[in-house]
Structure formats: structure tokens, C-alpha cells
PDB file of N, CA and C in Angstrom:
ATOM      1  N   MET Y   6      12.989  -8.022   4.721  1.00  0.00           N
ATOM      2  CA  MET Y   6      12.383  -6.747   4.404  1.00  0.00           C
ATOM      3  C   MET Y   6      12.730  -6.417   2.954  1.00  0.00           C
ATOM      4  N   GLU Y   7      11.721  -6.089   2.186  1.00  0.00           N
ATOM      5  CA  GLU Y   7      11.915  -5.693   0.792  1.00  0.00           C
ATOM      6  C   GLU Y   7      11.732  -4.187   0.662  1.00  0.00           C
ATOM      7  N   LYS Y   8      12.258  -3.621  -0.408  1.00  0.00           N
ATOM      8  CA  LYS Y   8      12.092  -2.197  -0.653  1.00  0.00           C
ATOM      9  C   LYS Y   8      11.461  -2.010  -2.031  1.00  0.00           C
ATOM     10  N   THR Y   9      10.419  -1.194  -2.085  1.00  0.00           N
ATOM     11  CA  THR Y   9       9.758  -0.853  -3.335  1.00  0.00           C
ATOM     12  C   THR Y   9       9.875   0.649  -3.530  1.00  0.00           C
ATOM     13  N   THR Y  10      10.264   1.064  -4.729  1.00  0.00           N
ATOM     14  CA  THR Y  10      10.386   2.481  -5.051  1.00  0.00           C
ATOM     15  C   THR Y  10       9.222   2.884  -5.931  1.00  0.00           C
ATOM     16  N   ILE Y  11       8.493   3.913  -5.491  1.00  0.00           N
ATOM     17  CA  ILE Y  11       7.341   4.426  -6.226  1.00  0.00           C
ATOM     18  C   ILE Y  11       7.657   5.858  -6.627  1.00  0.00           C
ATOM     19  N   TYR Y  12       7.573   6.128  -7.924  1.00  0.00           N
ATOM     20  CA  TYR Y  12       7.823   7.473  -8.427  1.00  0.00           C
ATOM     21  C   TYR Y  12       6.505   8.243  -8.426  1.00  0.00           C
ATOM     22  N   LEU Y  13       6.489   9.379  -7.764  1.00  0.00           N
ATOM     23  CA  LEU Y  13       5.280  10.178  -7.585  1.00  0.00           C
ATOM     24  C   LEU Y  13       5.126  11.189  -8.724  1.00  0.00           C
ATOM     25  N   PRO Y  14       3.882  11.591  -9.014  1.00  0.00           N
ATOM     26  CA  PRO Y  14       3.629  12.512 -10.117  1.00  0.00           C
ATOM     27  C   PRO Y  14       4.369  13.845  -9.981  1.00  0.00           C
ATOM     28  N   SER Y  15       4.618  14.273  -8.768  1.00  0.00           N
ATOM     29  CA  SER Y  15       5.267  15.566  -8.555  1.00  0.00           C
ATOM     30  C   SER Y  15       6.777  15.496  -8.766  1.00  0.00           C
ATOM     31  N   GLY Y  16       7.281  14.323  -9.102  1.00  0.00           N
ATOM     32  CA  GLY Y  16       8.708  14.141  -9.294  1.00  0.00           C
ATOM     33  C   GLY Y  16       9.395  13.558  -8.084  1.00  0.00           C
ATOM     34  N   GLY Y  17       8.672  13.424  -6.998  1.00  0.00           N
ATOM     35  CA  GLY Y  17       9.230  12.843  -5.784  1.00  0.00           C
ATOM     36  C   GLY Y  17       9.311  11.335  -5.874  1.00  0.00           C
ATOM     37  N   VAL Y  18       9.977  10.765  -4.896  1.00  0.00           N
ATOM     38  CA  VAL Y  18      10.141   9.317  -4.827  1.00  0.00           C
ATOM     39  C   VAL Y  18       9.716   8.851  -3.443  1.00  0.00           C
ATOM     40  N   LEU Y  19       8.931   7.793  -3.412  1.00  0.00           N
ATOM     41  CA  LEU Y  19       8.518   7.179  -2.154  1.00  0.00           C
ATOM     42  C   LEU Y  19       9.153   5.802  -2.094  1.00  0.00           C
ATOM     43  N   GLU Y  20      10.046   5.611  -1.134  1.00  0.00           N
ATOM     44  CA  GLU Y  20      10.664   4.305  -0.942  1.00  0.00           C
ATOM     45  C   GLU Y  20       9.978   3.630   0.238  1.00  0.00           C
ATOM     46  N   VAL Y  21       9.426   2.462  -0.008  1.00  0.00           N
ATOM     47  CA  VAL Y  21       8.665   1.752   1.007  1.00  0.00           C
ATOM     48  C   VAL Y  21       9.382   0.443   1.334  1.00  0.00           C
ATOM     49  N   GLU Y  22       9.767   0.299   2.601  1.00  0.00           N
ATOM     50  CA  GLU Y  22      10.286  -0.985   3.070  1.00  0.00           C
ATOM     51  C   GLU Y  22       9.114  -1.759   3.632  1.00  0.00           C
ATOM     52  N   HIS Y  23       8.978  -2.996   3.209  1.00  0.00           N
ATOM     53  CA  HIS Y  23       7.799  -3.765   3.608  1.00  0.00           C
ATOM     54  C   HIS Y  23       8.115  -5.241   3.755  1.00  0.00           C
ATOM     55  N   THR Y  24       7.200  -5.900   4.419  1.00  0.00           N
ATOM     56  CA  THR Y  24       7.297  -7.345   4.616  1.00  0.00           C
ATOM     57  C   THR Y  24       6.353  -8.048   3.645  1.00  0.00           C
ATOM     58  N   GLN Y  25       6.447  -9.340   3.612  1.00  0.00           N
ATOM     59  CA  GLN Y  25       5.534 -10.135   2.784  1.00  0.00           C
ATOM     60  C   GLN Y  25       4.097  -9.974   3.277  1.00  0.00           C
ATOM     61  N   GLU Y  26       3.923  -9.797   4.579  1.00  0.00           N
ATOM     62  CA  GLU Y  26       2.577  -9.601   5.124  1.00  0.00           C
ATOM     63  C   GLU Y  26       1.913  -8.358   4.519  1.00  0.00           C
ATOM     64  N   PHE Y  27       2.695  -7.298   4.318  1.00  0.00           N
ATOM     65  CA  PHE Y  27       2.161  -6.090   3.692  1.00  0.00           C
ATOM     66  C   PHE Y  27       1.680  -6.398   2.272  1.00  0.00           C
ATOM     67  N   ILE Y  28       2.492  -7.110   1.502  1.00  0.00           N
ATOM     68  CA  ILE Y  28       2.097  -7.471   0.133  1.00  0.00           C
ATOM     69  C   ILE Y  28       0.844  -8.344   0.168  1.00  0.00           C
ATOM     70  N   ASN Y  29       0.751  -9.251   1.136  1.00  0.00           N
ATOM     71  CA  ASN Y  29      -0.447 -10.083   1.266  1.00  0.00           C
ATOM     72  C   ASN Y  29      -1.687  -9.225   1.501  1.00  0.00           C
ATOM     73  N   ARG Y  30      -1.554  -8.181   2.321  1.00  0.00           N
ATOM     74  CA  ARG Y  30      -2.684  -7.271   2.584  1.00  0.00           C
ATOM     75  C   ARG Y  30      -3.071  -6.514   1.319  1.00  0.00           C
ATOM     76  N   VAL Y  31      -2.074  -6.086   0.554  1.00  0.00           N
ATOM     77  CA  VAL Y  31      -2.352  -5.395  -0.711  1.00  0.00           C
ATOM     78  C   VAL Y  31      -3.095  -6.340  -1.660  1.00  0.00           C
ATOM     79  N   CYS Y  32      -2.693  -7.598  -1.677  1.00  0.00           N
ATOM     80  CA  CYS Y  32      -3.364  -8.596  -2.529  1.00  0.00           C
ATOM     81  C   CYS Y  32      -4.831  -8.744  -2.154  1.00  0.00           C
ATOM     82  N   VAL Y  33      -5.108  -8.868  -0.864  1.00  0.00           N
ATOM     83  CA  VAL Y  33      -6.490  -9.009  -0.395  1.00  0.00           C
ATOM     84  C   VAL Y  33      -7.277  -7.748  -0.731  1.00  0.00           C
ATOM     85  N   TRP Y  34      -6.699  -6.578  -0.447  1.00  0.00           N
ATOM     86  CA  TRP Y  34      -7.365  -5.297  -0.692  1.00  0.00           C
ATOM     87  C   TRP Y  34      -7.666  -5.089  -2.178  1.00  0.00           C
ATOM     88  N   SER Y  35      -6.699  -5.431  -3.036  1.00  0.00           N
ATOM     89  CA  SER Y  35      -6.868  -5.204  -4.473  1.00  0.00           C
ATOM     90  C   SER Y  35      -7.565  -6.366  -5.174  1.00  0.00           C
ATOM     91  N   LYS Y  36      -7.759  -7.461  -4.442  1.00  0.00           N
ATOM     92  CA  LYS Y  36      -8.380  -8.666  -5.006  1.00  0.00           C
ATOM     93  C   LYS Y  36      -7.576  -9.198  -6.192  1.00  0.00           C
ATOM     94  N   LYS Y  37      -6.244  -9.175  -6.022  1.00  0.00           N
ATOM     95  CA  LYS Y  37      -5.332  -9.654  -7.059  1.00  0.00           C
ATOM     96  C   LYS Y  37      -4.345 -10.632  -6.436  1.00  0.00           C
ATOM     97  N   SER Y  38      -3.793 -11.491  -7.278  1.00  0.00           N
ATOM     98  CA  SER Y  38      -2.730 -12.370  -6.793  1.00  0.00           C
ATOM     99  C   SER Y  38      -1.442 -11.561  -6.700  1.00  0.00           C
ATOM    100  N   GLU Y  39      -0.473 -12.115  -6.001  1.00  0.00           N
ATOM    101  CA  GLU Y  39       0.798 -11.409  -5.832  1.00  0.00           C
ATOM    102  C   GLU Y  39       1.448 -11.086  -7.174  1.00  0.00           C
ATOM    103  N   LYS Y  40       1.307 -11.986  -8.138  1.00  0.00           N
ATOM    104  CA  LYS Y  40       1.889 -11.758  -9.466  1.00  0.00           C
ATOM    105  C   LYS Y  40       1.179 -10.639 -10.216  1.00  0.00           C
ATOM    106  N   GLU Y  41      -0.085 -10.391  -9.892  1.00  0.00           N
ATOM    107  CA  GLU Y  41      -0.859  -9.354 -10.571  1.00  0.00           C
ATOM    108  C   GLU Y  41      -0.693  -7.965  -9.951  1.00  0.00           C
ATOM    109  N   VAL Y  42      -0.248  -7.910  -8.690  1.00  0.00           N
ATOM    110  CA  VAL Y  42      -0.113  -6.633  -7.987  1.00  0.00           C
ATOM    111  C   VAL Y  42       0.971  -5.788  -8.661  1.00  0.00           C
ATOM    112  N   GLN Y  43       0.618  -4.532  -8.928  1.00  0.00           N
ATOM    113  CA  GLN Y  43       1.541  -3.599  -9.554  1.00  0.00           C
ATOM    114  C   GLN Y  43       1.885  -2.483  -8.576  1.00  0.00           C
ATOM    115  N   LEU Y  44       2.874  -1.677  -8.943  1.00  0.00           N
ATOM    116  CA  LEU Y  44       3.264  -0.553  -8.090  1.00  0.00           C
ATOM    117  C   LEU Y  44       2.086   0.367  -7.805  1.00  0.00           C
ATOM    118  N   LYS Y  45       1.209   0.562  -8.787  1.00  0.00           N
ATOM    119  CA  LYS Y  45       0.032   1.415  -8.596  1.00  0.00           C
ATOM    120  C   LYS Y  45      -0.853   0.877  -7.480  1.00  0.00           C
ATOM    121  N   ASP Y  46      -0.977  -0.440  -7.383  1.00  0.00           N
ATOM    122  CA  ASP Y  46      -1.789  -1.043  -6.322  1.00  0.00           C
ATOM    123  C   ASP Y  46      -1.192  -0.745  -4.947  1.00  0.00           C
ATOM    124  N   ILE Y  47       0.133  -0.842  -4.836  1.00  0.00           N
ATOM    125  CA  ILE Y  47       0.797  -0.545  -3.567  1.00  0.00           C
ATOM    126  C   ILE Y  47       0.606   0.923  -3.217  1.00  0.00           C
ATOM    127  N   LYS Y  48       0.803   1.797  -4.194  1.00  0.00           N
ATOM    128  CA  LYS Y  48       0.636   3.236  -3.980  1.00  0.00           C
ATOM    129  C   LYS Y  48      -0.796   3.559  -3.568  1.00  0.00           C
ATOM    130  N   ASP Y  49      -1.768   2.971  -4.258  1.00  0.00           N
ATOM    131  CA  ASP Y  49      -3.173   3.216  -3.933  1.00  0.00           C
ATOM    132  C   ASP Y  49      -3.532   2.703  -2.539  1.00  0.00           C
ATOM    133  N   TYR Y  50      -2.986   1.543  -2.158  1.00  0.00           N
ATOM    134  CA  TYR Y  50      -3.242   0.996  -0.825  1.00  0.00           C
ATOM    135  C   TYR Y  50      -2.710   1.940   0.249  1.00  0.00           C
ATOM    136  N   ILE Y  51      -1.487   2.417   0.053  1.00  0.00           N
ATOM    137  CA  ILE Y  51      -0.890   3.343   1.019  1.00  0.00           C
ATOM    138  C   ILE Y  51      -1.712   4.623   1.086  1.00  0.00           C
ATOM    139  N   TYR Y  52      -2.085   5.151  -0.064  1.00  0.00           N
ATOM    140  CA  TYR Y  52      -2.871   6.389  -0.104  1.00  0.00           C
ATOM    141  C   TYR Y  52      -4.193   6.211   0.640  1.00  0.00           C
ATOM    142  N   GLU Y  53      -4.922   5.147   0.338  1.00  0.00           N
ATOM    143  CA  GLU Y  53      -6.222   4.908   0.971  1.00  0.00           C
ATOM    144  C   GLU Y  53      -6.075   4.687   2.473  1.00  0.00           C
ATOM    145  N   SER Y  54      -5.029   3.969   2.878  1.00  0.00           N
ATOM    146  CA  SER Y  54      -4.799   3.717   4.301  1.00  0.00           C
ATOM    147  C   SER Y  54      -4.557   5.015   5.059  1.00  0.00           C
ATOM    148  N   PHE Y  55      -3.696   5.861   4.501  1.00  0.00           N
ATOM    149  CA  PHE Y  55      -3.408   7.128   5.166  1.00  0.00           C
ATOM    150  C   PHE Y  55      -4.600   8.064   5.118  1.00  0.00           C
ATOM    151  N   LYS Y  56      -5.356   8.038   4.023  1.00  0.00           N
ATOM    152  CA  LYS Y  56      -6.549   8.886   3.908  1.00  0.00           C
ATOM    153  C   LYS Y  56      -7.559   8.513   4.997  1.00  0.00           C
ATOM    154  N   ILE Y  57      -7.783   7.235   5.184  1.00  0.00           N
ATOM    155  CA  ILE Y  57      -8.703   6.779   6.233  1.00  0.00           C
ATOM    156  C   ILE Y  57      -8.191   7.229   7.594  1.00  0.00           C
ATOM    157  N   ALA Y  58      -6.898   7.057   7.829  1.00  0.00           N
ATOM    158  CA  ALA Y  58      -6.319   7.447   9.119  1.00  0.00           C
ATOM    159  C   ALA Y  58      -6.466   8.947   9.350  1.00  0.00           C
ATOM    160  N   MET Y  59      -6.218   9.742   8.326  1.00  0.00           N
ATOM    161  CA  MET Y  59      -6.319  11.193   8.469  1.00  0.00           C
ATOM    162  C   MET Y  59      -7.779  11.626   8.638  1.00  0.00           C
ATOM    163  N   ASP Y  60      -8.683  11.006   7.907  1.00  0.00           N
ATOM    164  CA  ASP Y  60     -10.106  11.362   7.992  1.00  0.00           C
ATOM    165  C   ASP Y  60     -10.711  11.000   9.342  1.00  0.00           C
ATOM    166  N   THR Y  61     -10.245   9.902   9.932  1.00  0.00           N
ATOM    167  CA  THR Y  61     -10.826   9.443  11.193  1.00  0.00           C
ATOM    168  C   THR Y  61     -10.000   9.858  12.402  1.00  0.00           C
ATOM    169  N   GLY Y  62      -8.802  10.332  12.161  1.00  0.00           N
ATOM    170  CA  GLY Y  62      -7.961  10.773  13.267  1.00  0.00           C
ATOM    171  C   GLY Y  62      -7.263   9.655  14.002  1.00  0.00           C
ATOM    172  N   GLY Y  63      -7.219   8.474  13.406  1.00  0.00           N
ATOM    173  CA  GLY Y  63      -6.549   7.360  14.073  1.00  0.00           C
ATOM    174  C   GLY Y  63      -6.119   6.311  13.077  1.00  0.00           C
ATOM    175  N   LEU Y  64      -5.247   5.422  13.518  1.00  0.00           N
ATOM    176  CA  LEU Y  64      -4.749   4.379  12.638  1.00  0.00           C
ATOM    177  C   LEU Y  64      -5.528   3.074  12.772  1.00  0.00           C
ATOM    178  N   GLU Y  65      -6.521   3.033  13.658  1.00  0.00           N
ATOM    179  CA  GLU Y  65      -7.264   1.788  13.875  1.00  0.00           C
ATOM    180  C   GLU Y  65      -7.920   1.289  12.594  1.00  0.00           C
ATOM    181  N   LYS Y  66      -8.434   2.161  11.768  1.00  0.00           N
ATOM    182  CA  LYS Y  66      -9.132   1.766  10.541  1.00  0.00           C
ATOM    183  C   LYS Y  66      -8.193   1.140   9.524  1.00  0.00           C
ATOM    184  N   VAL Y  67      -6.911   1.479   9.550  1.00  0.00           N
ATOM    185  CA  VAL Y  67      -5.963   0.942   8.585  1.00  0.00           C
ATOM    186  C   VAL Y  67      -5.933  -0.581   8.670  1.00  0.00           C
ATOM    187  N   GLU Y  68      -6.015  -1.114   9.870  1.00  0.00           N
ATOM    188  CA  GLU Y  68      -5.993  -2.550  10.054  1.00  0.00           C
ATOM    189  C   GLU Y  68      -7.247  -3.244   9.515  1.00  0.00           C
ATOM    190  N   ASN Y  69      -8.315  -2.475   9.332  1.00  0.00           N
ATOM    191  CA  ASN Y  69      -9.584  -3.061   8.909  1.00  0.00           C
ATOM    192  C   ASN Y  69      -9.826  -3.013   7.414  1.00  0.00           C
ATOM    193  N   ILE Y  70      -8.865  -2.558   6.643  1.00  0.00           N
ATOM    194  CA  ILE Y  70      -9.060  -2.456   5.191  1.00  0.00           C
ATOM    195  C   ILE Y  70      -9.124  -3.841   4.590  1.00  0.00           C
TER     196      ILE Y  70
END
């Protein structure tokens, strides 16, 4: 399990513990290689995943990104 720290615009901090599978999903979603993926890509993936879940009322769509 790896930990990534993302600093939020409001001054908050988001610490994300993740597996390699999560990074692989971010790579596919962002259409970038693992070396090209940046913290912004991880943050955007999380934001979009939660936005879809909140908009649809379920987490099923998160798996389909």
C-alpha cells in the first residue's frame, strides 16, 4: 500500500492510501503512462469518481470509468 499526499486549494490535505491497481486505473483514465501521471491526475480521478457516485447515488459507476 502506498500513500500519496495531495494538497487542496483550501489549505487542506488529502492523504490517499492506494494500491498499484488504483494507479493503473488512473493511467487508463488519464491515458498516460505511470511515469506521466501527476498528483493532479490522481486528484482529478478521485474528484470525478466521487462526482459520478454522488450524481447517480451509487458507487457502481466508479468501476466503469
